[in-house]
PDB file of C-alpha atoms in Angstrom:
ATOM      1  CA  MET A  25       0.133   0.198  -0.257  1.00 41.00           C
ATOM      2  CA  ASP A  26       1.617   3.227  -1.171  1.00 45.00           C
ATOM      3  CA  GLN A  27       2.409   5.922   1.518  1.00 43.00           C
ATOM      4  CA  PRO A  28      -0.571   8.439   1.471  1.00 44.00           C
ATOM      5  CA  SER A  29       0.520  12.078  -0.074  1.00 60.00           C
ATOM      6  CA  GLY A  30       1.927  14.530   2.880  1.00 82.00           C
ATOM      7  CA  ARG A  31       0.123  14.979   5.392  1.00 94.00           C
ATOM      8  CA  SER A  32       0.271  17.288   9.097  1.00 97.00           C
ATOM      9  CA  PHE A  33       0.723  15.788  12.414  1.00 97.00           C
ATOM     10  CA  MET A  34      -2.390  17.046  13.474  1.00 95.00           C
ATOM     11  CA  GLN A  35      -4.496  15.766  10.352  1.00 94.00           C
ATOM     12  CA  VAL A  36      -3.123  11.844  11.312  1.00 95.00           C
ATOM     13  CA  LEU A  37      -3.812  12.518  15.129  1.00 94.00           C
ATOM     14  CA  CYS A  38      -7.332  12.921  14.109  1.00 91.00           C
ATOM     15  CA  GLU A  39      -8.089  10.579  12.338  1.00 90.00           C
ATOM     16  CA  LYS A  40      -6.194   7.765  13.927  1.00 89.00           C
ATOM     17  CA  TYR A  41      -7.657   9.224  17.459  1.00 86.00           C
ATOM     18  CA  SER A  42     -10.765  10.123  16.458  1.00 79.00           C
ATOM     19  CA  PRO A  43     -13.873   8.327  18.835  1.00 71.00           C
ATOM     20  CA  GLU A  44     -14.712   6.486  16.117  1.00 66.00           C
ATOM     21  CA  ASN A  45     -11.358   5.203  15.465  1.00 65.00           C
ATOM     22  CA  PHE A  46      -9.811   4.995  18.835  1.00 58.00           C
ATOM     23  CA  PRO A  47     -12.447   3.915  21.541  1.00 53.00           C
ATOM     24  CA  TYR A  48     -12.215   6.129  24.957  1.00 47.00           C
ATOM     25  CA  ARG A  49     -10.651   5.014  27.959  1.00 45.00           C
ATOM     26  CA  ARG A  50     -11.329   6.373  31.199  1.00 41.00           C
ATOM     27  CA  GLY A  51      -8.212   7.000  33.754  1.00 43.00           C
ATOM     28  CA  PRO A  52      -5.493   9.469  33.932  1.00 44.00           C
ATOM     29  CA  GLY A  53      -3.451  10.140  31.057  1.00 43.00           C
ATOM     30  CA  MET A  54      -5.481   7.827  29.170  1.00 44.00           C
ATOM     31  CA  GLY A  55      -7.841  10.666  27.152  1.00 44.00           C
ATOM     32  CA  VAL A  56      -8.566  14.147  26.923  1.00 43.00           C
ATOM     33  CA  HIS A  57     -11.321  16.112  25.963  1.00 41.00           C
ATOM     34  CA  VAL A  58     -11.372  19.389  24.868  1.00 43.00           C
ATOM     35  CA  PRO A  59     -14.666  21.643  23.846  1.00 40.00           C
ATOM     36  CA  ALA A  60     -15.212  22.923  20.611  1.00 41.00           C
ATOM     37  CA  THR A  61     -14.603  26.107  19.728  1.00 41.00           C
ATOM     38  CA  PRO A  62     -17.061  28.998  19.162  1.00 39.00           C
ATOM     39  CA  GLN A  63     -15.356  29.104  15.791  1.00 42.00           C
ATOM     40  CA  GLY A  64     -15.938  25.481  15.307  1.00 40.00           C
ATOM     41  CA  SER A  65     -13.202  23.761  15.099  1.00 45.00           C
ATOM     42  CA  PRO A  66     -12.080  21.498  11.965  1.00 45.00           C
ATOM     43  CA  MET A  67     -11.123  18.735  14.536  1.00 47.00           C
ATOM     44  CA  LYS A  68     -13.511  16.393  16.438  1.00 41.00           C
ATOM     45  CA  ASP A  69     -14.802  17.710  19.875  1.00 49.00           C
ATOM     46  CA  ARG A  70     -13.075  14.720  21.414  1.00 52.00           C
ATOM     47  CA  LEU A  71      -9.716  13.189  20.600  1.00 64.00           C
ATOM     48  CA  ASN A  72      -8.999   9.914  22.888  1.00 67.00           C
ATOM     49  CA  LEU A  73      -5.235  10.459  23.624  1.00 85.00           C
ATOM     50  CA  PRO A  74      -3.341   8.162  25.517  1.00 91.00           C
ATOM     51  CA  SER A  75       0.276   9.178  26.612  1.00 94.00           C
ATOM     52  CA  VAL A  76       1.797   7.008  24.273  1.00 96.00           C
ATOM     53  CA  LEU A  77       1.450   8.074  20.796  1.00 96.00           C
ATOM     54  CA  VAL A  78       2.304   5.841  17.851  1.00 95.00           C
ATOM     55  CA  LEU A  79       2.178   7.524  14.340  1.00 96.00           C
ATOM     56  CA  ASN A  80       4.645   5.558  12.251  1.00 97.00           C
ATOM     57  CA  SER A  81       4.578   5.405   8.697  1.00 96.00           C
ATOM     58  CA  CYS A  82       1.790   7.600   8.607  1.00 96.00           C
ATOM     59  CA  GLY A  83       3.354   9.820   5.609  1.00 96.00           C
ATOM     60  CA  ILE A  84       3.865  13.188   8.131  1.00 98.00           C
ATOM     61  CA  THR A  85       6.032  16.027   6.416  1.00 97.00           C
ATOM     62  CA  CYS A  86       4.807  19.047   8.629  1.00 97.00           C
ATOM     63  CA  ALA A  87       3.503  19.678  12.179  1.00 97.00           C
ATOM     64  CA  GLY A  88      -0.118  21.429  11.142  1.00 96.00           C
ATOM     65  CA  ASP A  89      -1.642  23.776  13.824  1.00 95.00           C
ATOM     66  CA  GLU A  90       1.116  24.319  16.977  1.00 96.00           C
ATOM     67  CA  LYS A  91      -2.177  25.503  18.935  1.00 95.00           C
ATOM     68  CA  GLU A  92      -4.345  22.333  18.728  1.00 94.00           C
ATOM     69  CA  ILE A  93      -0.923  20.044  18.834  1.00 95.00           C
ATOM     70  CA  ALA A  94      -0.526  22.203  22.438  1.00 95.00           C
ATOM     71  CA  ALA A  95      -4.407  21.726  23.642  1.00 92.00           C
ATOM     72  CA  PHE A  96      -4.366  17.838  22.892  1.00 93.00           C
ATOM     73  CA  CYS A  97      -0.858  16.802  23.439  1.00 95.00           C
ATOM     74  CA  ALA A  98       0.091  18.489  26.903  1.00 93.00           C
ATOM     75  CA  HIS A  99      -0.111  15.144  28.756  1.00 93.00           C
ATOM     76  CA  VAL A 100       1.813  13.221  26.198  1.00 96.00           C
ATOM     77  CA  SER A 101       5.314  11.269  27.202  1.00 97.00           C
ATOM     78  CA  GLU A 102       6.040   9.205  24.468  1.00 98.00           C
ATOM     79  CA  LEU A 103       5.883  10.044  20.708  1.00 98.00           C
ATOM     80  CA  ASP A 104       6.618   7.500  17.804  1.00 98.00           C
ATOM     81  CA  LEU A 105       6.944   9.445  14.550  1.00 98.00           C
ATOM     82  CA  SER A 106       9.459   6.862  12.457  1.00 98.00           C
ATOM     83  CA  ASP A 107       9.204   5.734   9.102  1.00 98.00           C
ATOM     84  CA  ASN A 108       7.544   9.368   8.298  1.00 97.00           C
ATOM     85  CA  ARG A 109       8.561  11.741   5.805  1.00 97.00           C
ATOM     86  CA  LEU A 110       9.824  14.591   7.875  1.00 97.00           C
ATOM     87  CA  GLU A 111      12.716  16.313   6.480  1.00 96.00           C
ATOM     88  CA  ASP A 112      12.849  19.919   8.130  1.00 96.00           C
ATOM     89  CA  TRP A 113      14.006  20.004  11.490  1.00 97.00           C
ATOM     90  CA  HIS A 114      12.018  23.360  12.056  1.00 97.00           C
ATOM     91  CA  GLU A 115       8.302  21.098  11.441  1.00 97.00           C
ATOM     92  CA  VAL A 116       9.720  18.696  13.929  1.00 97.00           C
ATOM     93  CA  SER A 117      10.524  21.594  16.758  1.00 97.00           C
ATOM     94  CA  LYS A 118       6.852  22.762  15.958  1.00 97.00           C
ATOM     95  CA  ILE A 119       5.378  19.561  17.336  1.00 98.00           C
ATOM     96  CA  VAL A 120       8.102  18.840  19.994  1.00 97.00           C
ATOM     97  CA  SER A 121       7.721  22.338  21.352  1.00 97.00           C
ATOM     98  CA  ASN A 122       4.163  22.273  22.290  1.00 97.00           C
ATOM     99  CA  VAL A 123       4.501  18.356  23.663  1.00 97.00           C
ATOM    100  CA  PRO A 124       6.056  19.861  27.623  1.00 96.00           C
ATOM    101  CA  GLN A 125       5.776  16.162  29.086  1.00 97.00           C
ATOM    102  CA  LEU A 126       7.581  14.460  26.165  1.00 97.00           C
ATOM    103  CA  GLU A 127      10.526  11.932  27.512  1.00 98.00           C
ATOM    104  CA  PHE A 128      10.740   9.426  24.313  1.00 98.00           C
ATOM    105  CA  LEU A 129      11.138  10.531  21.067  1.00 98.00           C
ATOM    106  CA  ASN A 130      11.628   7.864  17.437  1.00 98.00           C
ATOM    107  CA  LEU A 131      12.176  10.008  14.633  1.00 98.00           C
ATOM    108  CA  SER A 132      13.828   6.835  13.115  1.00 98.00           C
ATOM    109  CA  SER A 133      13.662   6.644   9.053  1.00 98.00           C
ATOM    110  CA  ASN A 134      13.039  10.237   8.698  1.00 98.00           C
ATOM    111  CA  PRO A 135      15.181  12.228   5.613  1.00 97.00           C
ATOM    112  CA  LEU A 136      16.144  14.756   8.352  1.00 96.00           C
ATOM    113  CA  ASN A 137      19.562  14.624   6.760  1.00 94.00           C
ATOM    114  CA  LEU A 138      18.174  16.958   4.601  1.00 92.00           C
ATOM    115  CA  SER A 139      18.195  20.021   6.625  1.00 94.00           C
ATOM    116  CA  VAL A 140      20.422  21.503   9.353  1.00 94.00           C
ATOM    117  CA  LEU A 141      19.331  21.006  13.051  1.00 96.00           C
ATOM    118  CA  GLU A 142      20.063  24.611  14.524  1.00 95.00           C
ATOM    119  CA  ARG A 143      20.289  25.117  17.879  1.00 93.00           C
ATOM    120  CA  THR A 144      17.454  26.817  18.746  1.00 92.00           C
ATOM    121  CA  CYS A 145      15.575  24.121  17.112  1.00 94.00           C
ATOM    122  CA  ALA A 146      17.389  21.454  19.166  1.00 95.00           C
ATOM    123  CA  GLY A 147      16.383  23.550  22.201  1.00 93.00           C
ATOM    124  CA  SER A 148      12.574  22.295  22.008  1.00 94.00           C
ATOM    125  CA  PHE A 149      13.676  18.760  22.889  1.00 93.00           C
ATOM    126  CA  SER A 150      15.520  19.702  25.908  1.00 93.00           C
ATOM    127  CA  GLY A 151      13.130  17.319  28.244  1.00 95.00           C
ATOM    128  CA  VAL A 152      13.758  14.281  25.953  1.00 97.00           C
ATOM    129  CA  ARG A 153      15.307  11.431  27.859  1.00 98.00           C
ATOM    130  CA  LYS A 154      15.317   9.015  25.097  1.00 98.00           C
ATOM    131  CA  LEU A 155      16.192   9.675  21.255  1.00 98.00           C
ATOM    132  CA  VAL A 156      15.891   7.130  18.236  1.00 98.00           C
ATOM    133  CA  LEU A 157      17.567   8.517  14.961  1.00 98.00           C
ATOM    134  CA  ASN A 158      18.123   5.264  13.921  1.00 98.00           C
ATOM    135  CA  ASN A 159      18.103   4.998   9.857  1.00 98.00           C
ATOM    136  CA  SER A 160      17.902   9.031   9.732  1.00 97.00           C
ATOM    137  CA  LYS A 161      21.232   9.402   8.482  1.00 96.00           C
ATOM    138  CA  ALA A 162      21.958  11.995  10.939  1.00 96.00           C
ATOM    139  CA  SER A 163      25.107  13.893  10.588  1.00 96.00           C
ATOM    140  CA  TRP A 164      27.826  14.240  13.512  1.00 97.00           C
ATOM    141  CA  GLU A 165      27.622  17.774  13.370  1.00 96.00           C
ATOM    142  CA  THR A 166      23.455  17.168  14.148  1.00 96.00           C
ATOM    143  CA  VAL A 167      24.251  14.850  17.143  1.00 97.00           C
ATOM    144  CA  HIS A 168      26.351  16.997  18.379  1.00 96.00           C
ATOM    145  CA  THR A 169      23.856  19.917  18.618  1.00 96.00           C
ATOM    146  CA  ILE A 170      21.132  17.525  20.253  1.00 96.00           C
ATOM    147  CA  LEU A 171      23.944  16.665  22.769  1.00 95.00           C
ATOM    148  CA  GLN A 172      24.432  20.409  23.568  1.00 94.00           C
ATOM    149  CA  GLU A 173      20.821  21.148  24.043  1.00 95.00           C
ATOM    150  CA  LEU A 174      19.501  17.951  25.639  1.00 95.00           C
ATOM    151  CA  PRO A 175      20.891  17.983  29.326  1.00 93.00           C
ATOM    152  CA  ASP A 176      18.980  15.014  30.755  1.00 96.00           C
ATOM    153  CA  LEU A 177      19.727  12.451  27.777  1.00 98.00           C
ATOM    154  CA  GLU A 178      19.993   9.017  28.927  1.00 98.00           C
ATOM    155  CA  GLU A 179      19.326   6.791  25.680  1.00 98.00           C
ATOM    156  CA  LEU A 180      20.303   7.589  22.347  1.00 98.00           C
ATOM    157  CA  PHE A 181      20.086   5.344  19.042  1.00 98.00           C
ATOM    158  CA  LEU A 182      22.117   5.697  16.256  1.00 98.00           C
ATOM    159  CA  CYS A 183      21.832   2.878  14.250  1.00 98.00           C
ATOM    160  CA  LEU A 184      22.007   2.331  10.591  1.00 98.00           C
ATOM    161  CA  ASN A 185      23.610   5.828   9.917  1.00 98.00           C
ATOM    162  CA  ASP A 186      26.342   4.636   7.870  1.00 97.00           C
ATOM    163  CA  TYR A 187      29.059   5.891  10.006  1.00 97.00           C
ATOM    164  CA  GLU A 188      32.551   5.095   9.321  1.00 97.00           C
ATOM    165  CA  THR A 189      34.459   7.801  11.926  1.00 97.00           C
ATOM    166  CA  VAL A 190      32.935   9.225  15.492  1.00 97.00           C
ATOM    167  CA  SER A 191      33.598  12.937  15.556  1.00 96.00           C
ATOM    168  CA  CYS A 192      33.834  13.869  19.171  1.00 92.00           C
ATOM    169  CA  PRO A 193      32.154  17.352  20.370  1.00 89.00           C
ATOM    170  CA  SER A 194      33.632  20.103  22.040  1.00 86.00           C
ATOM    171  CA  ILE A 195      32.306  18.876  25.325  1.00 88.00           C
ATOM    172  CA  CYS A 196      30.953  15.597  26.485  1.00 93.00           C
ATOM    173  CA  CYS A 197      27.717  14.558  27.412  1.00 95.00           C
ATOM    174  CA  PRO A 198      27.861  13.012  31.086  1.00 96.00           C
ATOM    175  CA  SER A 199      23.733  12.231  31.071  1.00 97.00           C
ATOM    176  CA  LEU A 200      24.033   9.555  28.523  1.00 98.00           C
ATOM    177  CA  LYS A 201      23.996   5.821  30.232  1.00 98.00           C
ATOM    178  CA  LEU A 202      23.078   3.657  26.743  1.00 98.00           C
ATOM    179  CA  LEU A 203      24.210   4.100  23.643  1.00 98.00           C
ATOM    180  CA  HIS A 204      22.786   1.983  20.472  1.00 98.00           C
ATOM    181  CA  ILE A 205      25.188   2.628  17.341  1.00 98.00           C
ATOM    182  CA  THR A 206      24.764  -0.942  15.677  1.00 98.00           C
ATOM    183  CA  ASP A 207      24.603  -1.802  11.975  1.00 98.00           C
ATOM    184  CA  ASN A 208      27.752   1.231  11.173  1.00 98.00           C
ATOM    185  CA  ASN A 209      30.923   0.613   9.470  1.00 96.00           C
ATOM    186  CA  LEU A 210      32.804   1.629  12.713  1.00 97.00           C
ATOM    187  CA  GLN A 211      35.987  -1.024  12.273  1.00 95.00           C
ATOM    188  CA  ASP A 212      38.928   0.992  13.633  1.00 96.00           C
ATOM    189  CA  TRP A 213      39.260   1.104  17.673  1.00 96.00           C
ATOM    190  CA  THR A 214      40.346   4.748  17.735  1.00 96.00           C
ATOM    191  CA  GLU A 215      36.891   5.570  16.582  1.00 97.00           C
ATOM    192  CA  ILE A 216      35.284   3.795  19.265  1.00 97.00           C
ATOM    193  CA  ARG A 217      37.466   5.016  22.174  1.00 96.00           C
ATOM    194  CA  LYS A 218      35.800   8.531  21.128  1.00 97.00           C
ATOM    195  CA  LEU A 219      32.751   7.264  22.101  1.00 97.00           C
ATOM    196  CA  GLY A 220      34.256   6.857  25.729  1.00 96.00           C
ATOM    197  CA  VAL A 221      35.490  10.423  25.651  1.00 95.00           C
ATOM    198  CA  MET A 222      32.044  11.444  24.796  1.00 96.00           C
ATOM    199  CA  PHE A 223      29.831   9.197  27.114  1.00 97.00           C
ATOM    200  CA  PRO A 224      31.855   8.978  30.606  1.00 96.00           C
ATOM    201  CA  SER A 225      29.030   7.783  32.383  1.00 97.00           C
ATOM    202  CA  LEU A 226      27.949   5.363  29.619  1.00 98.00           C
ATOM    203  CA  ASP A 227      26.326   2.116  31.202  1.00 98.00           C
ATOM    204  CA  THR A 228      25.476   0.069  27.797  1.00 98.00           C
ATOM    205  CA  LEU A 229      27.310  -0.295  24.947  1.00 98.00           C
ATOM    206  CA  VAL A 230      25.413  -1.922  21.626  1.00 98.00           C
ATOM    207  CA  LEU A 231      28.198  -1.846  18.717  1.00 98.00           C
ATOM    208  CA  ALA A 232      26.872  -5.337  17.344  1.00 97.00           C
ATOM    209  CA  ASN A 233      27.535  -5.329  13.492  1.00 97.00           C
ATOM    210  CA  ASN A 234      30.175  -3.128  13.296  1.00 95.00           C
ATOM    211  CA  HIS A 235      33.200  -5.457  12.277  1.00 91.00           C
ATOM    212  CA  VAL A 236      35.305  -3.490  14.956  1.00 96.00           C
ATOM    213  CA  ASN A 237      38.531  -5.524  14.044  1.00 95.00           C
ATOM    214  CA  ALA A 238      40.294  -5.417  17.615  1.00 96.00           C
ATOM    215  CA  ILE A 239      40.817  -3.500  20.906  1.00 96.00           C
ATOM    216  CA  ASP A 240      43.842  -1.623  20.172  1.00 94.00           C
ATOM    217  CA  GLU A 241      43.931  -0.029  23.588  1.00 93.00           C
ATOM    218  CA  PRO A 242      46.232   0.053  26.552  1.00 92.00           C
ATOM    219  CA  ASP A 243      44.875  -1.677  29.503  1.00 90.00           C
ATOM    220  CA  ASP A 244      44.694   1.264  32.173  1.00 92.00           C
ATOM    221  CA  SER A 245      43.620   3.561  29.254  1.00 95.00           C
ATOM    222  CA  LEU A 246      40.682   1.483  28.511  1.00 95.00           C
ATOM    223  CA  ALA A 247      39.460   1.846  32.539  1.00 95.00           C
ATOM    224  CA  ARG A 248      39.662   5.234  32.050  1.00 96.00           C
ATOM    225  CA  LEU A 249      37.708   5.819  29.337  1.00 96.00           C
ATOM    226  CA  PHE A 250      34.677   3.736  29.939  1.00 97.00           C
ATOM    227  CA  PRO A 251      34.883   3.675  33.946  1.00 97.00           C
ATOM    228  CA  ASN A 252      31.023   2.842  34.135  1.00 98.00           C
ATOM    229  CA  LEU A 253      30.400   0.630  31.348  1.00 98.00           C
ATOM    230  CA  ARG A 254      28.435  -2.633  32.629  1.00 98.00           C
ATOM    231  CA  SER A 255      27.345  -4.171  29.223  1.00 98.00           C
ATOM    232  CA  ILE A 256      28.883  -4.192  25.905  1.00 98.00           C
ATOM    233  CA  SER A 257      27.736  -5.883  22.634  1.00 98.00           C
ATOM    234  CA  LEU A 258      30.404  -6.933  19.969  1.00 97.00           C
ATOM    235  CA  HIS A 259      27.916  -9.336  18.380  1.00 97.00           C
ATOM    236  CA  LYS A 260      29.289  -9.901  14.782  1.00 96.00           C
ATOM    237  CA  ALA A 261      32.266  -7.885  15.600  1.00 96.00           C
ATOM    238  CA  GLY A 262      35.760  -8.566  13.633  1.00 95.00           C
ATOM    239  CA  LEU A 263      37.645  -9.965  16.562  1.00 96.00           C
ATOM    240  CA  ARG A 264      40.398 -12.320  15.577  1.00 95.00           C
ATOM    241  CA  SER A 265      42.528 -12.518  18.884  1.00 94.00           C
ATOM    242  CA  TRP A 266      42.003 -14.067  22.538  1.00 94.00           C
ATOM    243  CA  GLU A 267      43.988 -10.901  23.502  1.00 94.00           C
ATOM    244  CA  ASP A 268      41.376  -8.789  22.884  1.00 96.00           C
ATOM    245  CA  ILE A 269      38.890 -11.075  24.853  1.00 96.00           C
ATOM    246  CA  ASP A 270      41.403 -10.608  27.687  1.00 95.00           C
ATOM    247  CA  LYS A 271      41.151  -6.835  27.067  1.00 96.00           C
ATOM    248  CA  LEU A 272      37.567  -6.860  28.439  1.00 97.00           C
ATOM    249  CA  ASN A 273      38.873  -7.598  31.934  1.00 96.00           C
ATOM    250  CA  SER A 274      40.181  -3.726  31.517  1.00 96.00           C
ATOM    251  CA  PHE A 275      36.747  -2.277  31.941  1.00 97.00           C
ATOM    252  CA  PRO A 276      36.198  -1.959  35.870  1.00 97.00           C
ATOM    253  CA  LYS A 277      32.586  -2.500  36.224  1.00 98.00           C
ATOM    254  CA  LEU A 278      31.658  -4.733  33.268  1.00 98.00           C
ATOM    255  CA  GLU A 279      29.183  -7.441  33.857  1.00 98.00           C
ATOM    256  CA  GLU A 280      27.410  -8.360  30.563  1.00 98.00           C
ATOM    257  CA  VAL A 281      28.908  -9.309  27.617  1.00 98.00           C
ATOM    258  CA  ARG A 282      27.665 -10.214  23.770  1.00 98.00           C
ATOM    259  CA  LEU A 283      30.139 -12.112  21.526  1.00 96.00           C
ATOM    260  CA  LEU A 284      28.237 -14.395  19.139  1.00 95.00           C
ATOM    261  CA  GLY A 285      29.689 -14.378  15.661  1.00 95.00           C
ATOM    262  CA  ILE A 286      33.146 -13.222  15.891  1.00 97.00           C
ATOM    263  CA  PRO A 287      35.676 -14.801  13.719  1.00 97.00           C
ATOM    264  CA  LEU A 288      37.931 -15.844  16.604  1.00 96.00           C
ATOM    265  CA  LEU A 289      35.233 -18.408  17.944  1.00 96.00           C
ATOM    266  CA  GLN A 290      34.410 -19.884  14.471  1.00 96.00           C
ATOM    267  CA  PRO A 291      36.986 -23.121  14.768  1.00 95.00           C
ATOM    268  CA  TYR A 292      35.331 -24.002  18.731  1.00 94.00           C
ATOM    269  CA  THR A 293      32.311 -26.216  19.404  1.00 95.00           C
ATOM    270  CA  THR A 294      29.576 -24.216  21.091  1.00 95.00           C
ATOM    271  CA  GLU A 295      30.261 -25.806  24.540  1.00 94.00           C
ATOM    272  CA  GLU A 296      34.012 -24.455  23.831  1.00 95.00           C
ATOM    273  CA  ARG A 297      33.370 -20.984  23.091  1.00 95.00           C
ATOM    274  CA  ARG A 298      30.942 -20.404  26.099  1.00 97.00           C
ATOM    275  CA  LYS A 299      33.192 -21.881  28.435  1.00 96.00           C
ATOM    276  CA  LEU A 300      36.723 -21.002  27.059  1.00 96.00           C
ATOM    277  CA  VAL A 301      34.973 -17.041  27.272  1.00 97.00           C
ATOM    278  CA  ILE A 302      33.768 -17.561  30.694  1.00 97.00           C
ATOM    279  CA  ALA A 303      37.237 -18.597  31.869  1.00 96.00           C
ATOM    280  CA  ARG A 304      38.723 -15.708  30.543  1.00 96.00           C
ATOM    281  CA  LEU A 305      36.183 -13.177  31.748  1.00 97.00           C
ATOM    282  CA  PRO A 306      36.284 -13.543  35.783  1.00 96.00           C
ATOM    283  CA  SER A 307      33.972 -10.483  36.018  1.00 96.00           C
ATOM    284  CA  VAL A 308      31.589 -11.415  33.796  1.00 97.00           C
ATOM    285  CA  SER A 309      28.124 -12.616  35.091  1.00 98.00           C
ATOM    286  CA  LYS A 310      26.067 -12.744  31.819  1.00 98.00           C
ATOM    287  CA  LEU A 311      27.041 -13.991  28.835  1.00 98.00           C
ATOM    288  CA  ASN A 312      25.322 -13.638  25.002  1.00 97.00           C
ATOM    289  CA  GLY A 313      22.028 -13.131  27.320  1.00 97.00           C
ATOM    290  CA  SER A 314      22.566 -15.897  29.739  1.00 97.00           C
ATOM    291  CA  VAL A 315      22.965 -15.749  33.078  1.00 98.00           C
ATOM    292  CA  VAL A 316      26.836 -17.659  34.365  1.00 98.00           C
ATOM    293  CA  THR A 317      25.887 -19.362  37.684  1.00 97.00           C
ATOM    294  CA  ASP A 318      28.684 -20.246  40.126  1.00 97.00           C
ATOM    295  CA  GLY A 319      28.519 -23.924  38.776  1.00 97.00           C
ATOM    296  CA  GLU A 320      28.802 -23.101  35.108  1.00 97.00           C
ATOM    297  CA  ARG A 321      31.624 -20.983  36.262  1.00 97.00           C
ATOM    298  CA  GLU A 322      33.759 -23.581  38.147  1.00 96.00           C
ATOM    299  CA  ASP A 323      33.236 -26.073  35.270  1.00 97.00           C
ATOM    300  CA  SER A 324      34.716 -23.361  32.598  1.00 96.00           C
ATOM    301  CA  GLU A 325      38.099 -22.630  34.906  1.00 94.00           C
ATOM    302  CA  ARG A 326      38.153 -26.381  35.271  1.00 95.00           C
ATOM    303  CA  PHE A 327      37.559 -27.132  31.200  1.00 93.00           C
ATOM    304  CA  PHE A 328      39.929 -23.855  31.036  1.00 91.00           C
ATOM    305  CA  ILE A 329      42.574 -25.812  32.645  1.00 87.00           C
ATOM    306  CA  ARG A 330      42.408 -28.856  30.876  1.00 88.00           C
ATOM    307  CA  TYR A 331      42.432 -27.738  27.587  1.00 78.00           C
ATOM    308  CA  PHE A 332      45.475 -25.682  28.063  1.00 74.00           C
ATOM    309  CA  VAL A 333      47.180 -28.753  29.856  1.00 72.00           C
ATOM    310  CA  ASP A 334      49.326 -30.004  26.970  1.00 64.00           C
ATOM    311  CA  VAL A 335      50.245 -26.741  25.462  1.00 62.00           C
ATOM    312  CA  PRO A 336      53.538 -25.362  25.211  1.00 55.00           C
ATOM    313  CA  GLN A 337      54.108 -22.866  28.208  1.00 58.00           C
ATOM    314  CA  GLU A 338      54.859 -20.359  26.399  1.00 51.00           C
ATOM    315  CA  GLU A 339      51.545 -20.322  24.438  1.00 57.00           C
ATOM    316  CA  VAL A 340      49.414 -20.654  27.898  1.00 58.00           C
ATOM    317  CA  PRO A 341      47.398 -17.545  28.517  1.00 66.00           C
ATOM    318  CA  PHE A 342      48.240 -15.390  31.241  1.00 63.00           C
ATOM    319  CA  ARG A 343      44.771 -16.213  32.660  1.00 60.00           C
TER     320      ARG A 343
END
């Protein structure tokens, strides 16, 4: 089914959440009643708006009447505008500036790379804590502007944006805890380390499908770059050396690791892969999504010792 021609945010909102299409639900934040104006609003007398609005794939190109957005969306906390046709940041700003309680915003798969995000526009996003810009092809300049204007941003999604490098802003973003930057083309560790400089409080870093070829960093430097990192995903990275796995021990708070699909582990059986990795990462409590029990760790460490019992001393891992 073809997308409809360009429509406004308010037009789509009225259509989707009219009483005929969206049954009224009682309760705090579940609906809002706005009396008809004397002039006769083109909208329905009542829209049954939940606090979470999902308006993806609706052909939205612009905001529409800002006063009506403000009247109907004062209680909205989450807004999904993914896969629309928004290409002007000014139109996005008109929407967001009239949704004062907004904390989650999804702008994925909108062609926003076609316009420049000015700081005055980005200021309207200041209350957003979770921002999704997957497949928006947002430039690093745009990301820097957002980071400057969103002091409470905690989660940022930058997947599928064709990044080959990382550009550091002039100031860091201490509030960010989670970064999804999967399915880009970040292969060199010199680019990944910049993320530690940008986001010193980072708790979770998802780097899946980036083909990172090595963790080329001194141990003490890794600890300084990512002092708070608790979880890292290197799914389908290009790691080929056990030394890279050992490097993960340098992250002082690391507890969770995902390492599926890396070249290093291909020659081993499923059992060997898990046990050898667990034995090399003594502080990790969850591997590839599964909890590492005390019994499994003991079995893995015994397996590790047996595995290297006949190996020449100079080839035995330090661990």
